[in-house]
Structure formats: structure tokens, C-alpha cells
PDB file of C-alpha atoms and ligand atoms in Angstrom:
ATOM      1  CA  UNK A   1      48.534-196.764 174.079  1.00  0.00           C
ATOM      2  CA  UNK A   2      45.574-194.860 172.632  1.00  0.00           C
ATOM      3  CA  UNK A   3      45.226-191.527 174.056  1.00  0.00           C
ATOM      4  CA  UNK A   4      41.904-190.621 172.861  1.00  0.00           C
ATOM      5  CA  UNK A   5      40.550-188.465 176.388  1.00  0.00           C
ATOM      6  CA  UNK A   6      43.878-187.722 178.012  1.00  0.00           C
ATOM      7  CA  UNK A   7      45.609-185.596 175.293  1.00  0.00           C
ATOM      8  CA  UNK A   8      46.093-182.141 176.175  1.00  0.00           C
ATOM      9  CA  UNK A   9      43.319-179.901 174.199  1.00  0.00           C
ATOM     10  CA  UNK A  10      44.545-177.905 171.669  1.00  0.00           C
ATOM     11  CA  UNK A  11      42.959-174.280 171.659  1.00  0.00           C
ATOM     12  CA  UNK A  12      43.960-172.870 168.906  1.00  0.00           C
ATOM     13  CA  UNK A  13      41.738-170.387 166.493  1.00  0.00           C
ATOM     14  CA  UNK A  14      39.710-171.276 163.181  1.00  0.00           C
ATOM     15  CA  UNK A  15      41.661-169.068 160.876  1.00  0.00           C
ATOM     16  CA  UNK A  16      45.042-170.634 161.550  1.00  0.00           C
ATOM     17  CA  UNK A  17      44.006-174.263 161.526  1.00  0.00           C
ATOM     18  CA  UNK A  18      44.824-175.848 157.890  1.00  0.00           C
ATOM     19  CA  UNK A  19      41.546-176.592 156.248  1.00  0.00           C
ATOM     20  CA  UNK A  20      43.223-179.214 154.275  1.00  0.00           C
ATOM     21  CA  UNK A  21      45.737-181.653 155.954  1.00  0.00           C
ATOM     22  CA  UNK A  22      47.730-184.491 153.667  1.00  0.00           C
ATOM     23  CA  UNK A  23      49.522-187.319 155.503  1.00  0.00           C
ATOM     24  CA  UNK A  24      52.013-189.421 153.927  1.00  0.00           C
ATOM     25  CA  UNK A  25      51.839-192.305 156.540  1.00  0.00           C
ATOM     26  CA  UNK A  26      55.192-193.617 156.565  1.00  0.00           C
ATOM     27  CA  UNK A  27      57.382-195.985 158.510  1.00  0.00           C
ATOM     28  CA  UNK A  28      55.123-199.128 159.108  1.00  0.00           C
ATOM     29  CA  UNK A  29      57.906-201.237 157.951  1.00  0.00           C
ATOM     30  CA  UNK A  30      60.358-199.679 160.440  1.00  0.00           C
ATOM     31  CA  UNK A  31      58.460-199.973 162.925  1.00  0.00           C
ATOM     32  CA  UNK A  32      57.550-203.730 162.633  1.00  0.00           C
ATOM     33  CA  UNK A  33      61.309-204.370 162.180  1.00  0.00           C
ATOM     34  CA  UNK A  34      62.699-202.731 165.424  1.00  0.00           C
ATOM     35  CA  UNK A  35      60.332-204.732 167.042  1.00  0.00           C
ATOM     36  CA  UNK A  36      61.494-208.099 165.649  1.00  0.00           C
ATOM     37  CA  UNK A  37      58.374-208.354 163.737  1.00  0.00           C
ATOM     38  CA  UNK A  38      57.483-208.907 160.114  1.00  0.00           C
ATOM     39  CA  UNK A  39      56.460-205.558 158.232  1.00  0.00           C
ATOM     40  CA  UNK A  40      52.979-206.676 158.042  1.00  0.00           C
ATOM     41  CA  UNK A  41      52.439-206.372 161.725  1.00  0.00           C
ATOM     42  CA  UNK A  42      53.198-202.521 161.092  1.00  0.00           C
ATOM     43  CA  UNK A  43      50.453-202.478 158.282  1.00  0.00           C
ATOM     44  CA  UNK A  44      48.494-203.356 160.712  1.00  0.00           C
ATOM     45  CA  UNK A  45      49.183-201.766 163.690  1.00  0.00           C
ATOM     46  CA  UNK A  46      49.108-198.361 161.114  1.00  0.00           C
ATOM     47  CA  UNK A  47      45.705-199.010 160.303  1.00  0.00           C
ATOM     48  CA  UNK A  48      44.513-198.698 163.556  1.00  0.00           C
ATOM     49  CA  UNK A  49      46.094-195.150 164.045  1.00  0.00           C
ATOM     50  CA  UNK A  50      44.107-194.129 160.767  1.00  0.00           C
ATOM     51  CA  UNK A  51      40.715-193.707 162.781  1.00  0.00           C
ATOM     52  CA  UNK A  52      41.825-191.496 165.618  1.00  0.00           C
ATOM     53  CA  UNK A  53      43.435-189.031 163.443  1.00  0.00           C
ATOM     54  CA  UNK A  54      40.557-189.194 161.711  1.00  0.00           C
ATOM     55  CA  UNK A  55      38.182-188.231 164.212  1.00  0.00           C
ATOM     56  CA  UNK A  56      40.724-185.446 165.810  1.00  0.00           C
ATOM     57  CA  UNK A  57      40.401-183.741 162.450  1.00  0.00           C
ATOM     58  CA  UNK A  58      36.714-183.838 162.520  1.00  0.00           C
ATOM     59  CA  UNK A  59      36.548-182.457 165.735  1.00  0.00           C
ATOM     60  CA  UNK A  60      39.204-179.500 164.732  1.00  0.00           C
ATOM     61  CA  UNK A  61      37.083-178.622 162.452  1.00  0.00           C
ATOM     62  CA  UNK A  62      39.577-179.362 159.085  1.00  0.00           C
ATOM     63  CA  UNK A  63      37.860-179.362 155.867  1.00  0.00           C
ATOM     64  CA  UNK A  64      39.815-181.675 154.177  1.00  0.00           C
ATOM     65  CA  UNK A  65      42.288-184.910 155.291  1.00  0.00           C
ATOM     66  CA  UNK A  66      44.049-186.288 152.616  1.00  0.00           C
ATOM     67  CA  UNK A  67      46.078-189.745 153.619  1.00  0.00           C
ATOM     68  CA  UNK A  68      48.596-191.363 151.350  1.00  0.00           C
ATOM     69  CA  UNK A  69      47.525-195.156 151.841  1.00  0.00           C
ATOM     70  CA  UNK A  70      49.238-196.501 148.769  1.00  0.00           C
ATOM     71  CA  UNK A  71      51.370-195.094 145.819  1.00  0.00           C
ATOM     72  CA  UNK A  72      51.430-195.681 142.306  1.00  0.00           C
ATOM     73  CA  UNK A  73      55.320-197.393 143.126  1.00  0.00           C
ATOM     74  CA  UNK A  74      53.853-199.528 146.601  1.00  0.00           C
ATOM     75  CA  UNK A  75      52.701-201.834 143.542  1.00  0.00           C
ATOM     76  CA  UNK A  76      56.762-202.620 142.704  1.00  0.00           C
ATOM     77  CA  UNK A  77      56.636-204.637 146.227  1.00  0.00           C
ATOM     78  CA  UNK A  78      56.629-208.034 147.002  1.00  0.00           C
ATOM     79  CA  UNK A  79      53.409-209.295 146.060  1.00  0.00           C
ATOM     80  CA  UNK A  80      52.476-211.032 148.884  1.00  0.00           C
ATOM     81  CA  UNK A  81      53.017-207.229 151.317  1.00  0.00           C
ATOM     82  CA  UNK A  82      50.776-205.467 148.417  1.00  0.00           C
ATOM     83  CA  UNK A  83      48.261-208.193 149.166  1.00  0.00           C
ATOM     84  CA  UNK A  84      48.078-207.980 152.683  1.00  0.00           C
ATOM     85  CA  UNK A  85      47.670-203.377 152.711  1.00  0.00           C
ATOM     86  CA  UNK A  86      44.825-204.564 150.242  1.00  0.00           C
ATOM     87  CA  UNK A  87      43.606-206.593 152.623  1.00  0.00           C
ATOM     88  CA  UNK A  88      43.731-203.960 155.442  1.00  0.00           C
ATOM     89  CA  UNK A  89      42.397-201.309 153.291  1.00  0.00           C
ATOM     90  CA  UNK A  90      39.125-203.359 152.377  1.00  0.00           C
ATOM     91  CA  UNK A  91      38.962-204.324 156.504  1.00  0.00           C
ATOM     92  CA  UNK A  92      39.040-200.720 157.740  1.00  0.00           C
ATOM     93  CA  UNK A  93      36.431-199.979 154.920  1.00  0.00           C
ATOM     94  CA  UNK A  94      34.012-203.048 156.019  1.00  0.00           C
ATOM     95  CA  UNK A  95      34.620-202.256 159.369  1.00  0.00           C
ATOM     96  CA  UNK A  96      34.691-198.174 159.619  1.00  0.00           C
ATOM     97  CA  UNK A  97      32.408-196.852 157.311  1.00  0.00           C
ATOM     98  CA  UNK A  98      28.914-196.630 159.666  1.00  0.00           C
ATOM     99  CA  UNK A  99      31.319-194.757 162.515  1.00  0.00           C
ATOM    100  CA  UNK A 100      32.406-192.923 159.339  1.00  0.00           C
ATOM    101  CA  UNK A 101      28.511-192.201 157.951  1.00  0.00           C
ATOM    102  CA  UNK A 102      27.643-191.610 161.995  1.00  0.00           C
ATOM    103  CA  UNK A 103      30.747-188.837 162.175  1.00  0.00           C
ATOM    104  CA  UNK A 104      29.267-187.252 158.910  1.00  0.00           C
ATOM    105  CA  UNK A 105      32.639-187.873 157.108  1.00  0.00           C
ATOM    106  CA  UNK A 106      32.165-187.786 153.590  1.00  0.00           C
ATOM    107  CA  UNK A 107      34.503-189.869 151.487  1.00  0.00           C
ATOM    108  CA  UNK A 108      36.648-189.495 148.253  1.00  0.00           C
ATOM    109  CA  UNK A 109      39.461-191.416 146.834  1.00  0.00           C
ATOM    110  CA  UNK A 110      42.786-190.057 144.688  1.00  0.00           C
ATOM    111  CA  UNK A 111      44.654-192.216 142.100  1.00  0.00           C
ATOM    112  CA  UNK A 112      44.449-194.658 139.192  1.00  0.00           C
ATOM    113  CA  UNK A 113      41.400-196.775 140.649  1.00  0.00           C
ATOM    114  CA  UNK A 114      41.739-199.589 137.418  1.00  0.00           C
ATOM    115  CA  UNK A 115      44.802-200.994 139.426  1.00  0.00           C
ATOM    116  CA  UNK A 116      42.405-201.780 141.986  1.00  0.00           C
ATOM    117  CA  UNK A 117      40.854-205.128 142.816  1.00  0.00           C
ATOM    118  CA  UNK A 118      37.215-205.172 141.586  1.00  0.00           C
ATOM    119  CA  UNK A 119      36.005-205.627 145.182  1.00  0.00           C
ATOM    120  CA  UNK A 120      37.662-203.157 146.730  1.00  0.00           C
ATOM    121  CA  UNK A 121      37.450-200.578 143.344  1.00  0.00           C
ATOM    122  CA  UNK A 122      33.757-201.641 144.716  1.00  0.00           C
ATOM    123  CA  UNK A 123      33.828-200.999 147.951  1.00  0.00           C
ATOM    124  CA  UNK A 124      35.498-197.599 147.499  1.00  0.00           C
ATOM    125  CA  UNK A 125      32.959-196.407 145.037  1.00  0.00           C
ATOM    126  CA  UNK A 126      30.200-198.007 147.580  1.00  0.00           C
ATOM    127  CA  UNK A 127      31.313-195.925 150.352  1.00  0.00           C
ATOM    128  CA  UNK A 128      32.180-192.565 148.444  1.00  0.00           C
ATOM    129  CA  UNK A 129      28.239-193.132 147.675  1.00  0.00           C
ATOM    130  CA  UNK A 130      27.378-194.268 151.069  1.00  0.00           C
ATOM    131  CA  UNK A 131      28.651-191.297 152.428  1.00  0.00           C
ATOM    132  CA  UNK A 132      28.211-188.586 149.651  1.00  0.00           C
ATOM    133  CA  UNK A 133      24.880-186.816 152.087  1.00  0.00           C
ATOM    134  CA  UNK A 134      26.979-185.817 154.562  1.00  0.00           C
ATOM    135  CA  UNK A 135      28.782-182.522 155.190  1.00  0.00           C
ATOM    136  CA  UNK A 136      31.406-182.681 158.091  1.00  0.00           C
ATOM    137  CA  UNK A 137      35.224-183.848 157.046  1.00  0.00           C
ATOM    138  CA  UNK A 138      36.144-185.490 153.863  1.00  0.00           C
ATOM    139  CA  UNK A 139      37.942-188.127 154.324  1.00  0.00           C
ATOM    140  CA  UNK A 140      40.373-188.413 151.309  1.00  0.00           C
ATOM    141  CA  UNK A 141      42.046-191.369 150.545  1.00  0.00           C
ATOM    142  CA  UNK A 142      45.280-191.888 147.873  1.00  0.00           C
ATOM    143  CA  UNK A 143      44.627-195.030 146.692  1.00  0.00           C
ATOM    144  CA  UNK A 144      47.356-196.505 143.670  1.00  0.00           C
ATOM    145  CA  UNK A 145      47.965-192.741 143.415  1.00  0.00           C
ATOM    146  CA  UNK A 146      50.653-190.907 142.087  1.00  0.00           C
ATOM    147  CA  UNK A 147      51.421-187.625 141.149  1.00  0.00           C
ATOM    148  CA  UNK A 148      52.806-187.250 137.673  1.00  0.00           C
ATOM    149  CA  UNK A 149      50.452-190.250 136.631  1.00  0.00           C
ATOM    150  CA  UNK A 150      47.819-187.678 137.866  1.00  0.00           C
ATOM    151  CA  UNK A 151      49.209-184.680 136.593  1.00  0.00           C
ATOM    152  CA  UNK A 152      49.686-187.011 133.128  1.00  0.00           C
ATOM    153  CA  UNK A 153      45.826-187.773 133.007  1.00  0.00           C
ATOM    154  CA  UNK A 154      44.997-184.261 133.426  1.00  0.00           C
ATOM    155  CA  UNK A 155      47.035-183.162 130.724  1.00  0.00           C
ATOM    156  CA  UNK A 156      45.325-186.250 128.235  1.00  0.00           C
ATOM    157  CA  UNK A 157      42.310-184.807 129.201  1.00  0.00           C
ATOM    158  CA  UNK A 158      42.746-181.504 128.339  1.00  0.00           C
ATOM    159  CA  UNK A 159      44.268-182.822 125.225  1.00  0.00           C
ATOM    160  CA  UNK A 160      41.436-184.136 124.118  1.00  0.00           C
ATOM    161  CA  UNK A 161      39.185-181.462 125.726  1.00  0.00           C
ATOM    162  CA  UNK A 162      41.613-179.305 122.372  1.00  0.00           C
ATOM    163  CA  UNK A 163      41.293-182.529 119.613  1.00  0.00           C
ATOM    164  CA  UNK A 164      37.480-182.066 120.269  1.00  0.00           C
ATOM    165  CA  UNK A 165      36.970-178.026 119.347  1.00  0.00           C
ATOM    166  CA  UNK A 166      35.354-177.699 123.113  1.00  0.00           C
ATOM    167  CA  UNK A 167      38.493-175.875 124.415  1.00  0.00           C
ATOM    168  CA  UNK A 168      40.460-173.315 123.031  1.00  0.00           C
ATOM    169  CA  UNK A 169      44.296-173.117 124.210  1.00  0.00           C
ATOM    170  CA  UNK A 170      44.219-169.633 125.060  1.00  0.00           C
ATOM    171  CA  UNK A 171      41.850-170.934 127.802  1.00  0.00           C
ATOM    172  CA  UNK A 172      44.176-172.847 129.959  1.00  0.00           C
ATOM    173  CA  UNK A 173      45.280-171.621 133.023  1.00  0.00           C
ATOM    174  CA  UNK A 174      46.229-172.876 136.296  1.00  0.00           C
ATOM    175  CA  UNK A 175      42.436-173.004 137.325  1.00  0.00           C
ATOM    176  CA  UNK A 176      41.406-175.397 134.284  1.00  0.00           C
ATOM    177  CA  UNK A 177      45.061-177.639 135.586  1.00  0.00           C
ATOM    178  CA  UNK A 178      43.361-177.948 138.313  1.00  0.00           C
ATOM    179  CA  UNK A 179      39.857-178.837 137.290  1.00  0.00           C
ATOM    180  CA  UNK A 180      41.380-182.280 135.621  1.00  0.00           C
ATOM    181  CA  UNK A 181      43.203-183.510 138.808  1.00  0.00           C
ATOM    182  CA  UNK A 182      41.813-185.876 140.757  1.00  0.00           C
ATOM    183  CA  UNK A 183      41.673-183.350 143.643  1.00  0.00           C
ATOM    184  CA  UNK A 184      39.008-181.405 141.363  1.00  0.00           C
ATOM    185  CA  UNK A 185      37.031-179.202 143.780  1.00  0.00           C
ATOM    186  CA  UNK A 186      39.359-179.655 147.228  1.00  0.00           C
ATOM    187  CA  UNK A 187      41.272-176.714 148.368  1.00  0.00           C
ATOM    188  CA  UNK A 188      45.191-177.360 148.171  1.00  0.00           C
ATOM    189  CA  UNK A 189      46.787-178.923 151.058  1.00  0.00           C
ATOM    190  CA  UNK A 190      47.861-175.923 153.878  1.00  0.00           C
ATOM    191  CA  UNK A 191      49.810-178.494 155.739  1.00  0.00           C
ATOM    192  CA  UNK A 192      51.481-181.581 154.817  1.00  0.00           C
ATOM    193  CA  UNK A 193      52.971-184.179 157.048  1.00  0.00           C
ATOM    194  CA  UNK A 194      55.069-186.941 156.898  1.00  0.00           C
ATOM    195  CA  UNK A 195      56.317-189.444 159.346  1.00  0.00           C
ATOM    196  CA  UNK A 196      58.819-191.649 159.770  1.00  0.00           C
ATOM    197  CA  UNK A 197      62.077-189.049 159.751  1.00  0.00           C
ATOM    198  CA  UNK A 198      62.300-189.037 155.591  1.00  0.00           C
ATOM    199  CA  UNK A 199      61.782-186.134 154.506  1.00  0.00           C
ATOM    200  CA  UNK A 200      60.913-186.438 150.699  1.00  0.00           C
ATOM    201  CA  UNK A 201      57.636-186.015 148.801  1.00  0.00           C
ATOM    202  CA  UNK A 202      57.904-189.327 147.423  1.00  0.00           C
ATOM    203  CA  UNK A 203      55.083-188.153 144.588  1.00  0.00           C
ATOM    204  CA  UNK A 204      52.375-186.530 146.464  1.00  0.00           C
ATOM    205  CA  UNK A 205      50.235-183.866 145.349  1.00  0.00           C
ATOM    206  CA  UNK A 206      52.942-182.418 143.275  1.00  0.00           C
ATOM    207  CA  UNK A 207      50.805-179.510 141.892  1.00  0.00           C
ATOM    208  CA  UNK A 208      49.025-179.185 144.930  1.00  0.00           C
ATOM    209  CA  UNK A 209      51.228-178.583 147.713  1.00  0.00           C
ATOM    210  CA  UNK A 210      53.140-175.474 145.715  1.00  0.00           C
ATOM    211  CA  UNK A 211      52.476-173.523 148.775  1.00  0.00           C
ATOM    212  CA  UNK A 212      51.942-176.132 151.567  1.00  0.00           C
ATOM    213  CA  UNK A 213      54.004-176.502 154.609  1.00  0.00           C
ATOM    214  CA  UNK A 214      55.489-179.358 155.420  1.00  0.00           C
ATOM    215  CA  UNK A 215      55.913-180.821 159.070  1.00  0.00           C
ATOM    216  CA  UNK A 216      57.925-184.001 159.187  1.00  0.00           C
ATOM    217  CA  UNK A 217      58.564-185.873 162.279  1.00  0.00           C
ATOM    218  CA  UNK A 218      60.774-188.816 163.180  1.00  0.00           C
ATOM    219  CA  UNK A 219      57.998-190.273 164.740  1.00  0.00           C
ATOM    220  CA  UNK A 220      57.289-193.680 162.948  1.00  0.00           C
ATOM    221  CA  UNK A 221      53.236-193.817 161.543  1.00  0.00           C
ATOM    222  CA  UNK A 222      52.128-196.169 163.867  1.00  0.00           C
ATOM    223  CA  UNK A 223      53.229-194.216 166.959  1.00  0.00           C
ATOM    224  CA  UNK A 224      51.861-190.817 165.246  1.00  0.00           C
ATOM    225  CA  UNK A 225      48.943-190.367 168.010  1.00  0.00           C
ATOM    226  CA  UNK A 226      46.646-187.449 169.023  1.00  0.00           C
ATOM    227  CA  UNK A 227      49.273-185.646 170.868  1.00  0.00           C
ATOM    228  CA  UNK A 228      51.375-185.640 168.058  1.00  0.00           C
ATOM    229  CA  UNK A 229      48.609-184.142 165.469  1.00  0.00           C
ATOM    230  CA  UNK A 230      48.616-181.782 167.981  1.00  0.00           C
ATOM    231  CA  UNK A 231      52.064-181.033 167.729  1.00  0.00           C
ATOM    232  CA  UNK A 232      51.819-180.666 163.770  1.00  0.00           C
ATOM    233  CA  UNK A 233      48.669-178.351 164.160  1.00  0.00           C
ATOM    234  CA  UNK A 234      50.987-176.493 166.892  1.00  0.00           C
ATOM    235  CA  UNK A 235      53.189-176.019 164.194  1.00  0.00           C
ATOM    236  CA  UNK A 236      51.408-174.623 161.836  1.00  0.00           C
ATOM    237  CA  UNK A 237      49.697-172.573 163.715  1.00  0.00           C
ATOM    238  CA  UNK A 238      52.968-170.644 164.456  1.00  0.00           C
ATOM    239  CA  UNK A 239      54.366-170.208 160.711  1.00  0.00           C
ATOM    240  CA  UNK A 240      54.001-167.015 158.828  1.00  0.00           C
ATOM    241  CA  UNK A 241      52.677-167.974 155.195  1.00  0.00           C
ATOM    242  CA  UNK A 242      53.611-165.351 153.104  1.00  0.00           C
ATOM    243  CA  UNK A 243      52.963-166.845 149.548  1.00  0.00           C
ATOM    244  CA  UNK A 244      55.688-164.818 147.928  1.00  0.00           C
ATOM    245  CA  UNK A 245      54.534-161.450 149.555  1.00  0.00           C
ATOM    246  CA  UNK A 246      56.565-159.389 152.365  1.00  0.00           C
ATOM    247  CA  UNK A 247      56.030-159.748 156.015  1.00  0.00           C
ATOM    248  CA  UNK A 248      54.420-156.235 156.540  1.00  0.00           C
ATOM    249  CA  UNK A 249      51.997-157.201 153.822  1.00  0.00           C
ATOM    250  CA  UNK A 250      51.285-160.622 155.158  1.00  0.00           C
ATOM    251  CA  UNK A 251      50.641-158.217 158.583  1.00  0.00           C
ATOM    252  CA  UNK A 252      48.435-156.205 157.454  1.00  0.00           C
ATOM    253  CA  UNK A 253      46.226-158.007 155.169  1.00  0.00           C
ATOM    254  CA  UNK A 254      45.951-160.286 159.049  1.00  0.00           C
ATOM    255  CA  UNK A 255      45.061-157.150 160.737  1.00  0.00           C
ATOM    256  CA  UNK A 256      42.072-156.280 158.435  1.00  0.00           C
ATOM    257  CA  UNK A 257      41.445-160.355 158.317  1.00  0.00           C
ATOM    258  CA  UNK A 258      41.135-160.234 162.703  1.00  0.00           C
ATOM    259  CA  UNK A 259      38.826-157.139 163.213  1.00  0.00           C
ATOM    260  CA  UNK A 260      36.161-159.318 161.777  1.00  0.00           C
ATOM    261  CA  UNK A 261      36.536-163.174 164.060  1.00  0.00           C
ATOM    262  CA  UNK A 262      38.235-164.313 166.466  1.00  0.00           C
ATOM    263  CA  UNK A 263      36.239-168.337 166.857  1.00  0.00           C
ATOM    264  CA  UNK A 264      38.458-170.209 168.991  1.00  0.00           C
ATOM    265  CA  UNK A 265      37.846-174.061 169.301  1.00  0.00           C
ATOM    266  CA  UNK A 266      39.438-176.579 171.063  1.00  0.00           C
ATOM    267  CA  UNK A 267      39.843-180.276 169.823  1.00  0.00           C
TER     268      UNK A 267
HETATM  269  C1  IPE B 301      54.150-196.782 154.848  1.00  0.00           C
HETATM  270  O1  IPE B 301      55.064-197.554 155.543  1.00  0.00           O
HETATM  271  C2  IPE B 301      53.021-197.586 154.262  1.00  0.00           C
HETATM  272  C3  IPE B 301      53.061-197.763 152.808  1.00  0.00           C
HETATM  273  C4  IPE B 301      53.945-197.238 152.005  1.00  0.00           C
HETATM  274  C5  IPE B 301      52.036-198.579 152.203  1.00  0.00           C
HETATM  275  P1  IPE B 301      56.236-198.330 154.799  1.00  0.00           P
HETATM  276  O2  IPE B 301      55.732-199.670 154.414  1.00  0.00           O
HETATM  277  O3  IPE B 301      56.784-197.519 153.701  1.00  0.00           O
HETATM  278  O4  IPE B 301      57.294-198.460 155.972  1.00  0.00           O
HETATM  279  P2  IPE B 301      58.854-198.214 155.869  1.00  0.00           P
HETATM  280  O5  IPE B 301      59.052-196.850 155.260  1.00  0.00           O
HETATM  281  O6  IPE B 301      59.422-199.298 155.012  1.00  0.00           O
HETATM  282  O7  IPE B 301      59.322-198.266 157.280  1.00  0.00           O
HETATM  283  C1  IPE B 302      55.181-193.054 150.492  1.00  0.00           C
HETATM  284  O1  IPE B 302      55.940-193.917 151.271  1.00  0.00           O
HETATM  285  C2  IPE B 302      53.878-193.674 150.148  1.00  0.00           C
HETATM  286  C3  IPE B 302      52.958-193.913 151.258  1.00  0.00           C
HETATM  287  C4  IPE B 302      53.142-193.550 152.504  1.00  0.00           C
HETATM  288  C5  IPE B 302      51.742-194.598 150.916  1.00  0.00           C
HETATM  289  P1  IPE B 302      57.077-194.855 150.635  1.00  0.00           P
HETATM  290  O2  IPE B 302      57.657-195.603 151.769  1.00  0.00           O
HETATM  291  O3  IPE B 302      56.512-195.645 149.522  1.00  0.00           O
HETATM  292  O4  IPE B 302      58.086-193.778 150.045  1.00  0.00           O
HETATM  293  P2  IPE B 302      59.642-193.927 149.678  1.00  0.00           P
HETATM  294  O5  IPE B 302      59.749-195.120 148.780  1.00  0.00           O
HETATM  295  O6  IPE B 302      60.389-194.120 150.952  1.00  0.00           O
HETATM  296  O7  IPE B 302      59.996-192.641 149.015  1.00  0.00           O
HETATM  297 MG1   MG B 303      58.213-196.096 153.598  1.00  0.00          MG
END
């Protein structure tokens, strides 16, 4: 049952919600099977979860939701199962990207876009530009994407950043790493989640998530509903980050940090 209007409200304040969440969406198979159905049926019925989170992160106020759709080794599956998330990805495109352009979502996609279909490499560069004016939550999307095939172009492209005299190698550094991901320009994921009860990275955001927490629930993604974003948030809310620092520091550098705001909102 969609809960959109009855879940409890989560009040929790600006500085300890993640500004960028990453979702790997896992378990639609499962989920078909203990049901008796085909793992399609979970494709689908994962899919429609996709635009409630959506919206709940827009109204939290997150920067940044990343969502593993499909990775670089989802293409080693039966052919006819890749064809049909194709399928659903193109749908939920067609179908959700005025709601998307009337939320103010903006839109970006992650991975090796080549493998792609031309009408739905299409359709994703269509609605990144569709939706490139607006300024609330990006929406971003790993599409054929895969870590070290990421972290591989980035390091051909700094390669031939050297083989061209523009770069020197005394002038890479982490920031420059960075710069030649696909994830150019997004803060790092605070908070990553995963579903389904695995709890593996299963090639996301490898370089990114250094310092992310991780939240994983047994809940399979097709049952992952408002209330239990809500829970995730909940948990991250009550973690101490201390990015290789002490407690006491971590305290004190919050003490100075809540003198200035205290913005609560609810979502
Ligand atoms: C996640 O669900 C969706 C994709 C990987 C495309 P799965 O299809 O992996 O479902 P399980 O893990 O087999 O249950
Ligand atoms: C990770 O799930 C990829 C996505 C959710 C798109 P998988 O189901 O492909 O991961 P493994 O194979 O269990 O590690
Ligand atoms: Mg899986």
C-alpha cells in the first residue's frame, strides 16, 4: 500500500540530513519469487516505489539522490530480463518526467551511456536537458554504471590530459580524481542504502562513498516505502561522523557549527 499522507513526519534538522543519498535498489527478484511470480513482476512493482522516494527527498530538502538502476554486470543477465528493466526505465522516463520538470528535479545520469539503446541513450540526454533550468533535487540515475569502469575512464582521461602537455603530474590530487568521475561536481554520498538484506557494495561509487554511511535493511526494494526512508534518515541522523578525528573534536567543531542555525523541517 502506498503511504504517501499517513507516514509519520519526520522532524529532524537541516544540518544532520545527508545532502546526498545513494540507493542500491535491490531485491526485485526476491520479491517476485516469494510471491510465486516471475522476477519481472518485481521490476515492475520496483519502479513504482522509485517516484515516492523521490518526492520524499525533495521535500527533505536532500541535495542529491543517487539510485543504482542498472550495473555495468546487470548486462551478464538473461537477455530477455535486461530487456524488460530497459523497458521500464524508458516507461518511467516517458511517463515521469513533466511531474519531474513540475517538482523542479533536475536530472543526471552515471555510467557507460554507449551500452545504452539509442532511444533511451536519447531519452536520457532529452530529459537531463529537459530538466537542466531547474534547481530543487537532482535526481541521479546509475545507468550501465560501474565503479572501476568509472574510476578506469577517469584515469584514461587524465592520461591523456599528461600525453597532451595540458597537465603536469605533480598536479594530481584527489580533487582532479574527482573532477574525471562521472559524479564531477556532486558532493559524495553522506548516506548510502541498500535493500534487500545483502550487505555488499556490489560496485557503487567506490571512490565516493570513502566516508559514507551505510544503512542496509532486509526490507526487499519494492516494499522500501516512505516510512522506511524515514527510518534510514532516522538513522543517520543519530550517527556521530567523525572522519578520522576524535569524538571531543567532532563535539566541538558541532558546538561552534549550532550557535549559528538551528532550521528544523519536517518531510
Ligand atoms: C535489483 O533487484 C534490480 C536490479 C539489479 C536491476 P534484483 O533484480 O537484483 O533482485 P534480486 O537481488 O535478484 O532479488
Ligand atoms: C546491485 O544489485 C545493482 C543494482 C541494484 C542495480 P545486484 O543484484 O546486481 O548485486 P549483486 O549481484 O547481488 O552483488
Ligand atoms: Mg540483486
Amino acid at each position: 500500500m502506498p503511504s504517501i499522507g499517513l507516514s509519520k513526519p519526520l522532524n529532524i534538522s537541516r544540518e544532520i540530513m545527508p545532502r546526498h543519498v545513494a540507493i542500491i535498489m535491490d531485491g526485485n527478484g526476491r520479491w517476485a519469487k516469494l510471491r510465486g511470480r516471475p522476477r519481472i513482476f518485481g521490476h515492475k512493482y520496483g519502479a513504482e516505489r522509485v517516484r515516492e522516494i523521490v518526492e520524499q527527498a525533495g521535500q527533505c530538502g536532500i541535495e542529491v539522490l543517487t539510485l543504482y538502476a542498472f550495473s555495468d554486470e546487470n548486462w551478464k543477465r538473461p537477455i530477455e530480463e535486461i530487456g524488460v528493466i530497459m523497458h521500464l526505465l524508458e516507461h518511467y522516463l516517458r511517463k515521469e518526467r513533466d511531474e519531474l520538470n513540475r517538482k523542479n528535479v533536475q536530472f543526471r545520469v552515471i555510467g557507460d551511456l554507449s551500452k545504452l539503446s539509442s532511444s533511451l541513450r536519447n531519452l536520457v540526454l532529452e530529459t537531463r536537458t529537459m530538466l537542466s533550468g531547474n534547481s530543487g533535487l537532482i535526481l541521479n540515475v546509475a545507468l550501465s554504471y560501474g565503479a572501476r569502469a568509472e574510476m578506469t575512464r577517469a584515469v584514461a582521461a587524465i592520461a591523456a590530459q599528461l600525453a597532451a602537455g595540458q597537465l603536469k603530474p605533480e598536479q594530481i590530487d584527489q580533487e582532479l580524481v574527482s573532477s574525471n568521475l562521472d559524479t564531477a561536481g556532486l558532493p559524495d554520498p553522506d548516506l548510502v542504502i541498500r535493500t534487500s538484506g545483502e550487505q555488499r557494495i556490489s560496485n557503487f561509487l567506490l571512490w565516493q562513498a570513502a566516508y559514507s554511511e551505510f544503512y542496509f535493511t532486509p526490507i526487499m526494494w519494492p516494499d522500501f516505502t516512505r516510512d522506511e526512508f524515514t527510518k534510514a534518515l532516522e538513522s543517520f541522523a543519530s550517527r556521530e561522523r567523525r572522519f578520522g578525528l576524535t569524538s571531543a573534536q567532532v563535539e566541538s567543531s558541532n558546538q561552534a557549527a549550532s550557535m549559528q542555525k538551528m532550521e528544523s523541517r519536517p518531510c
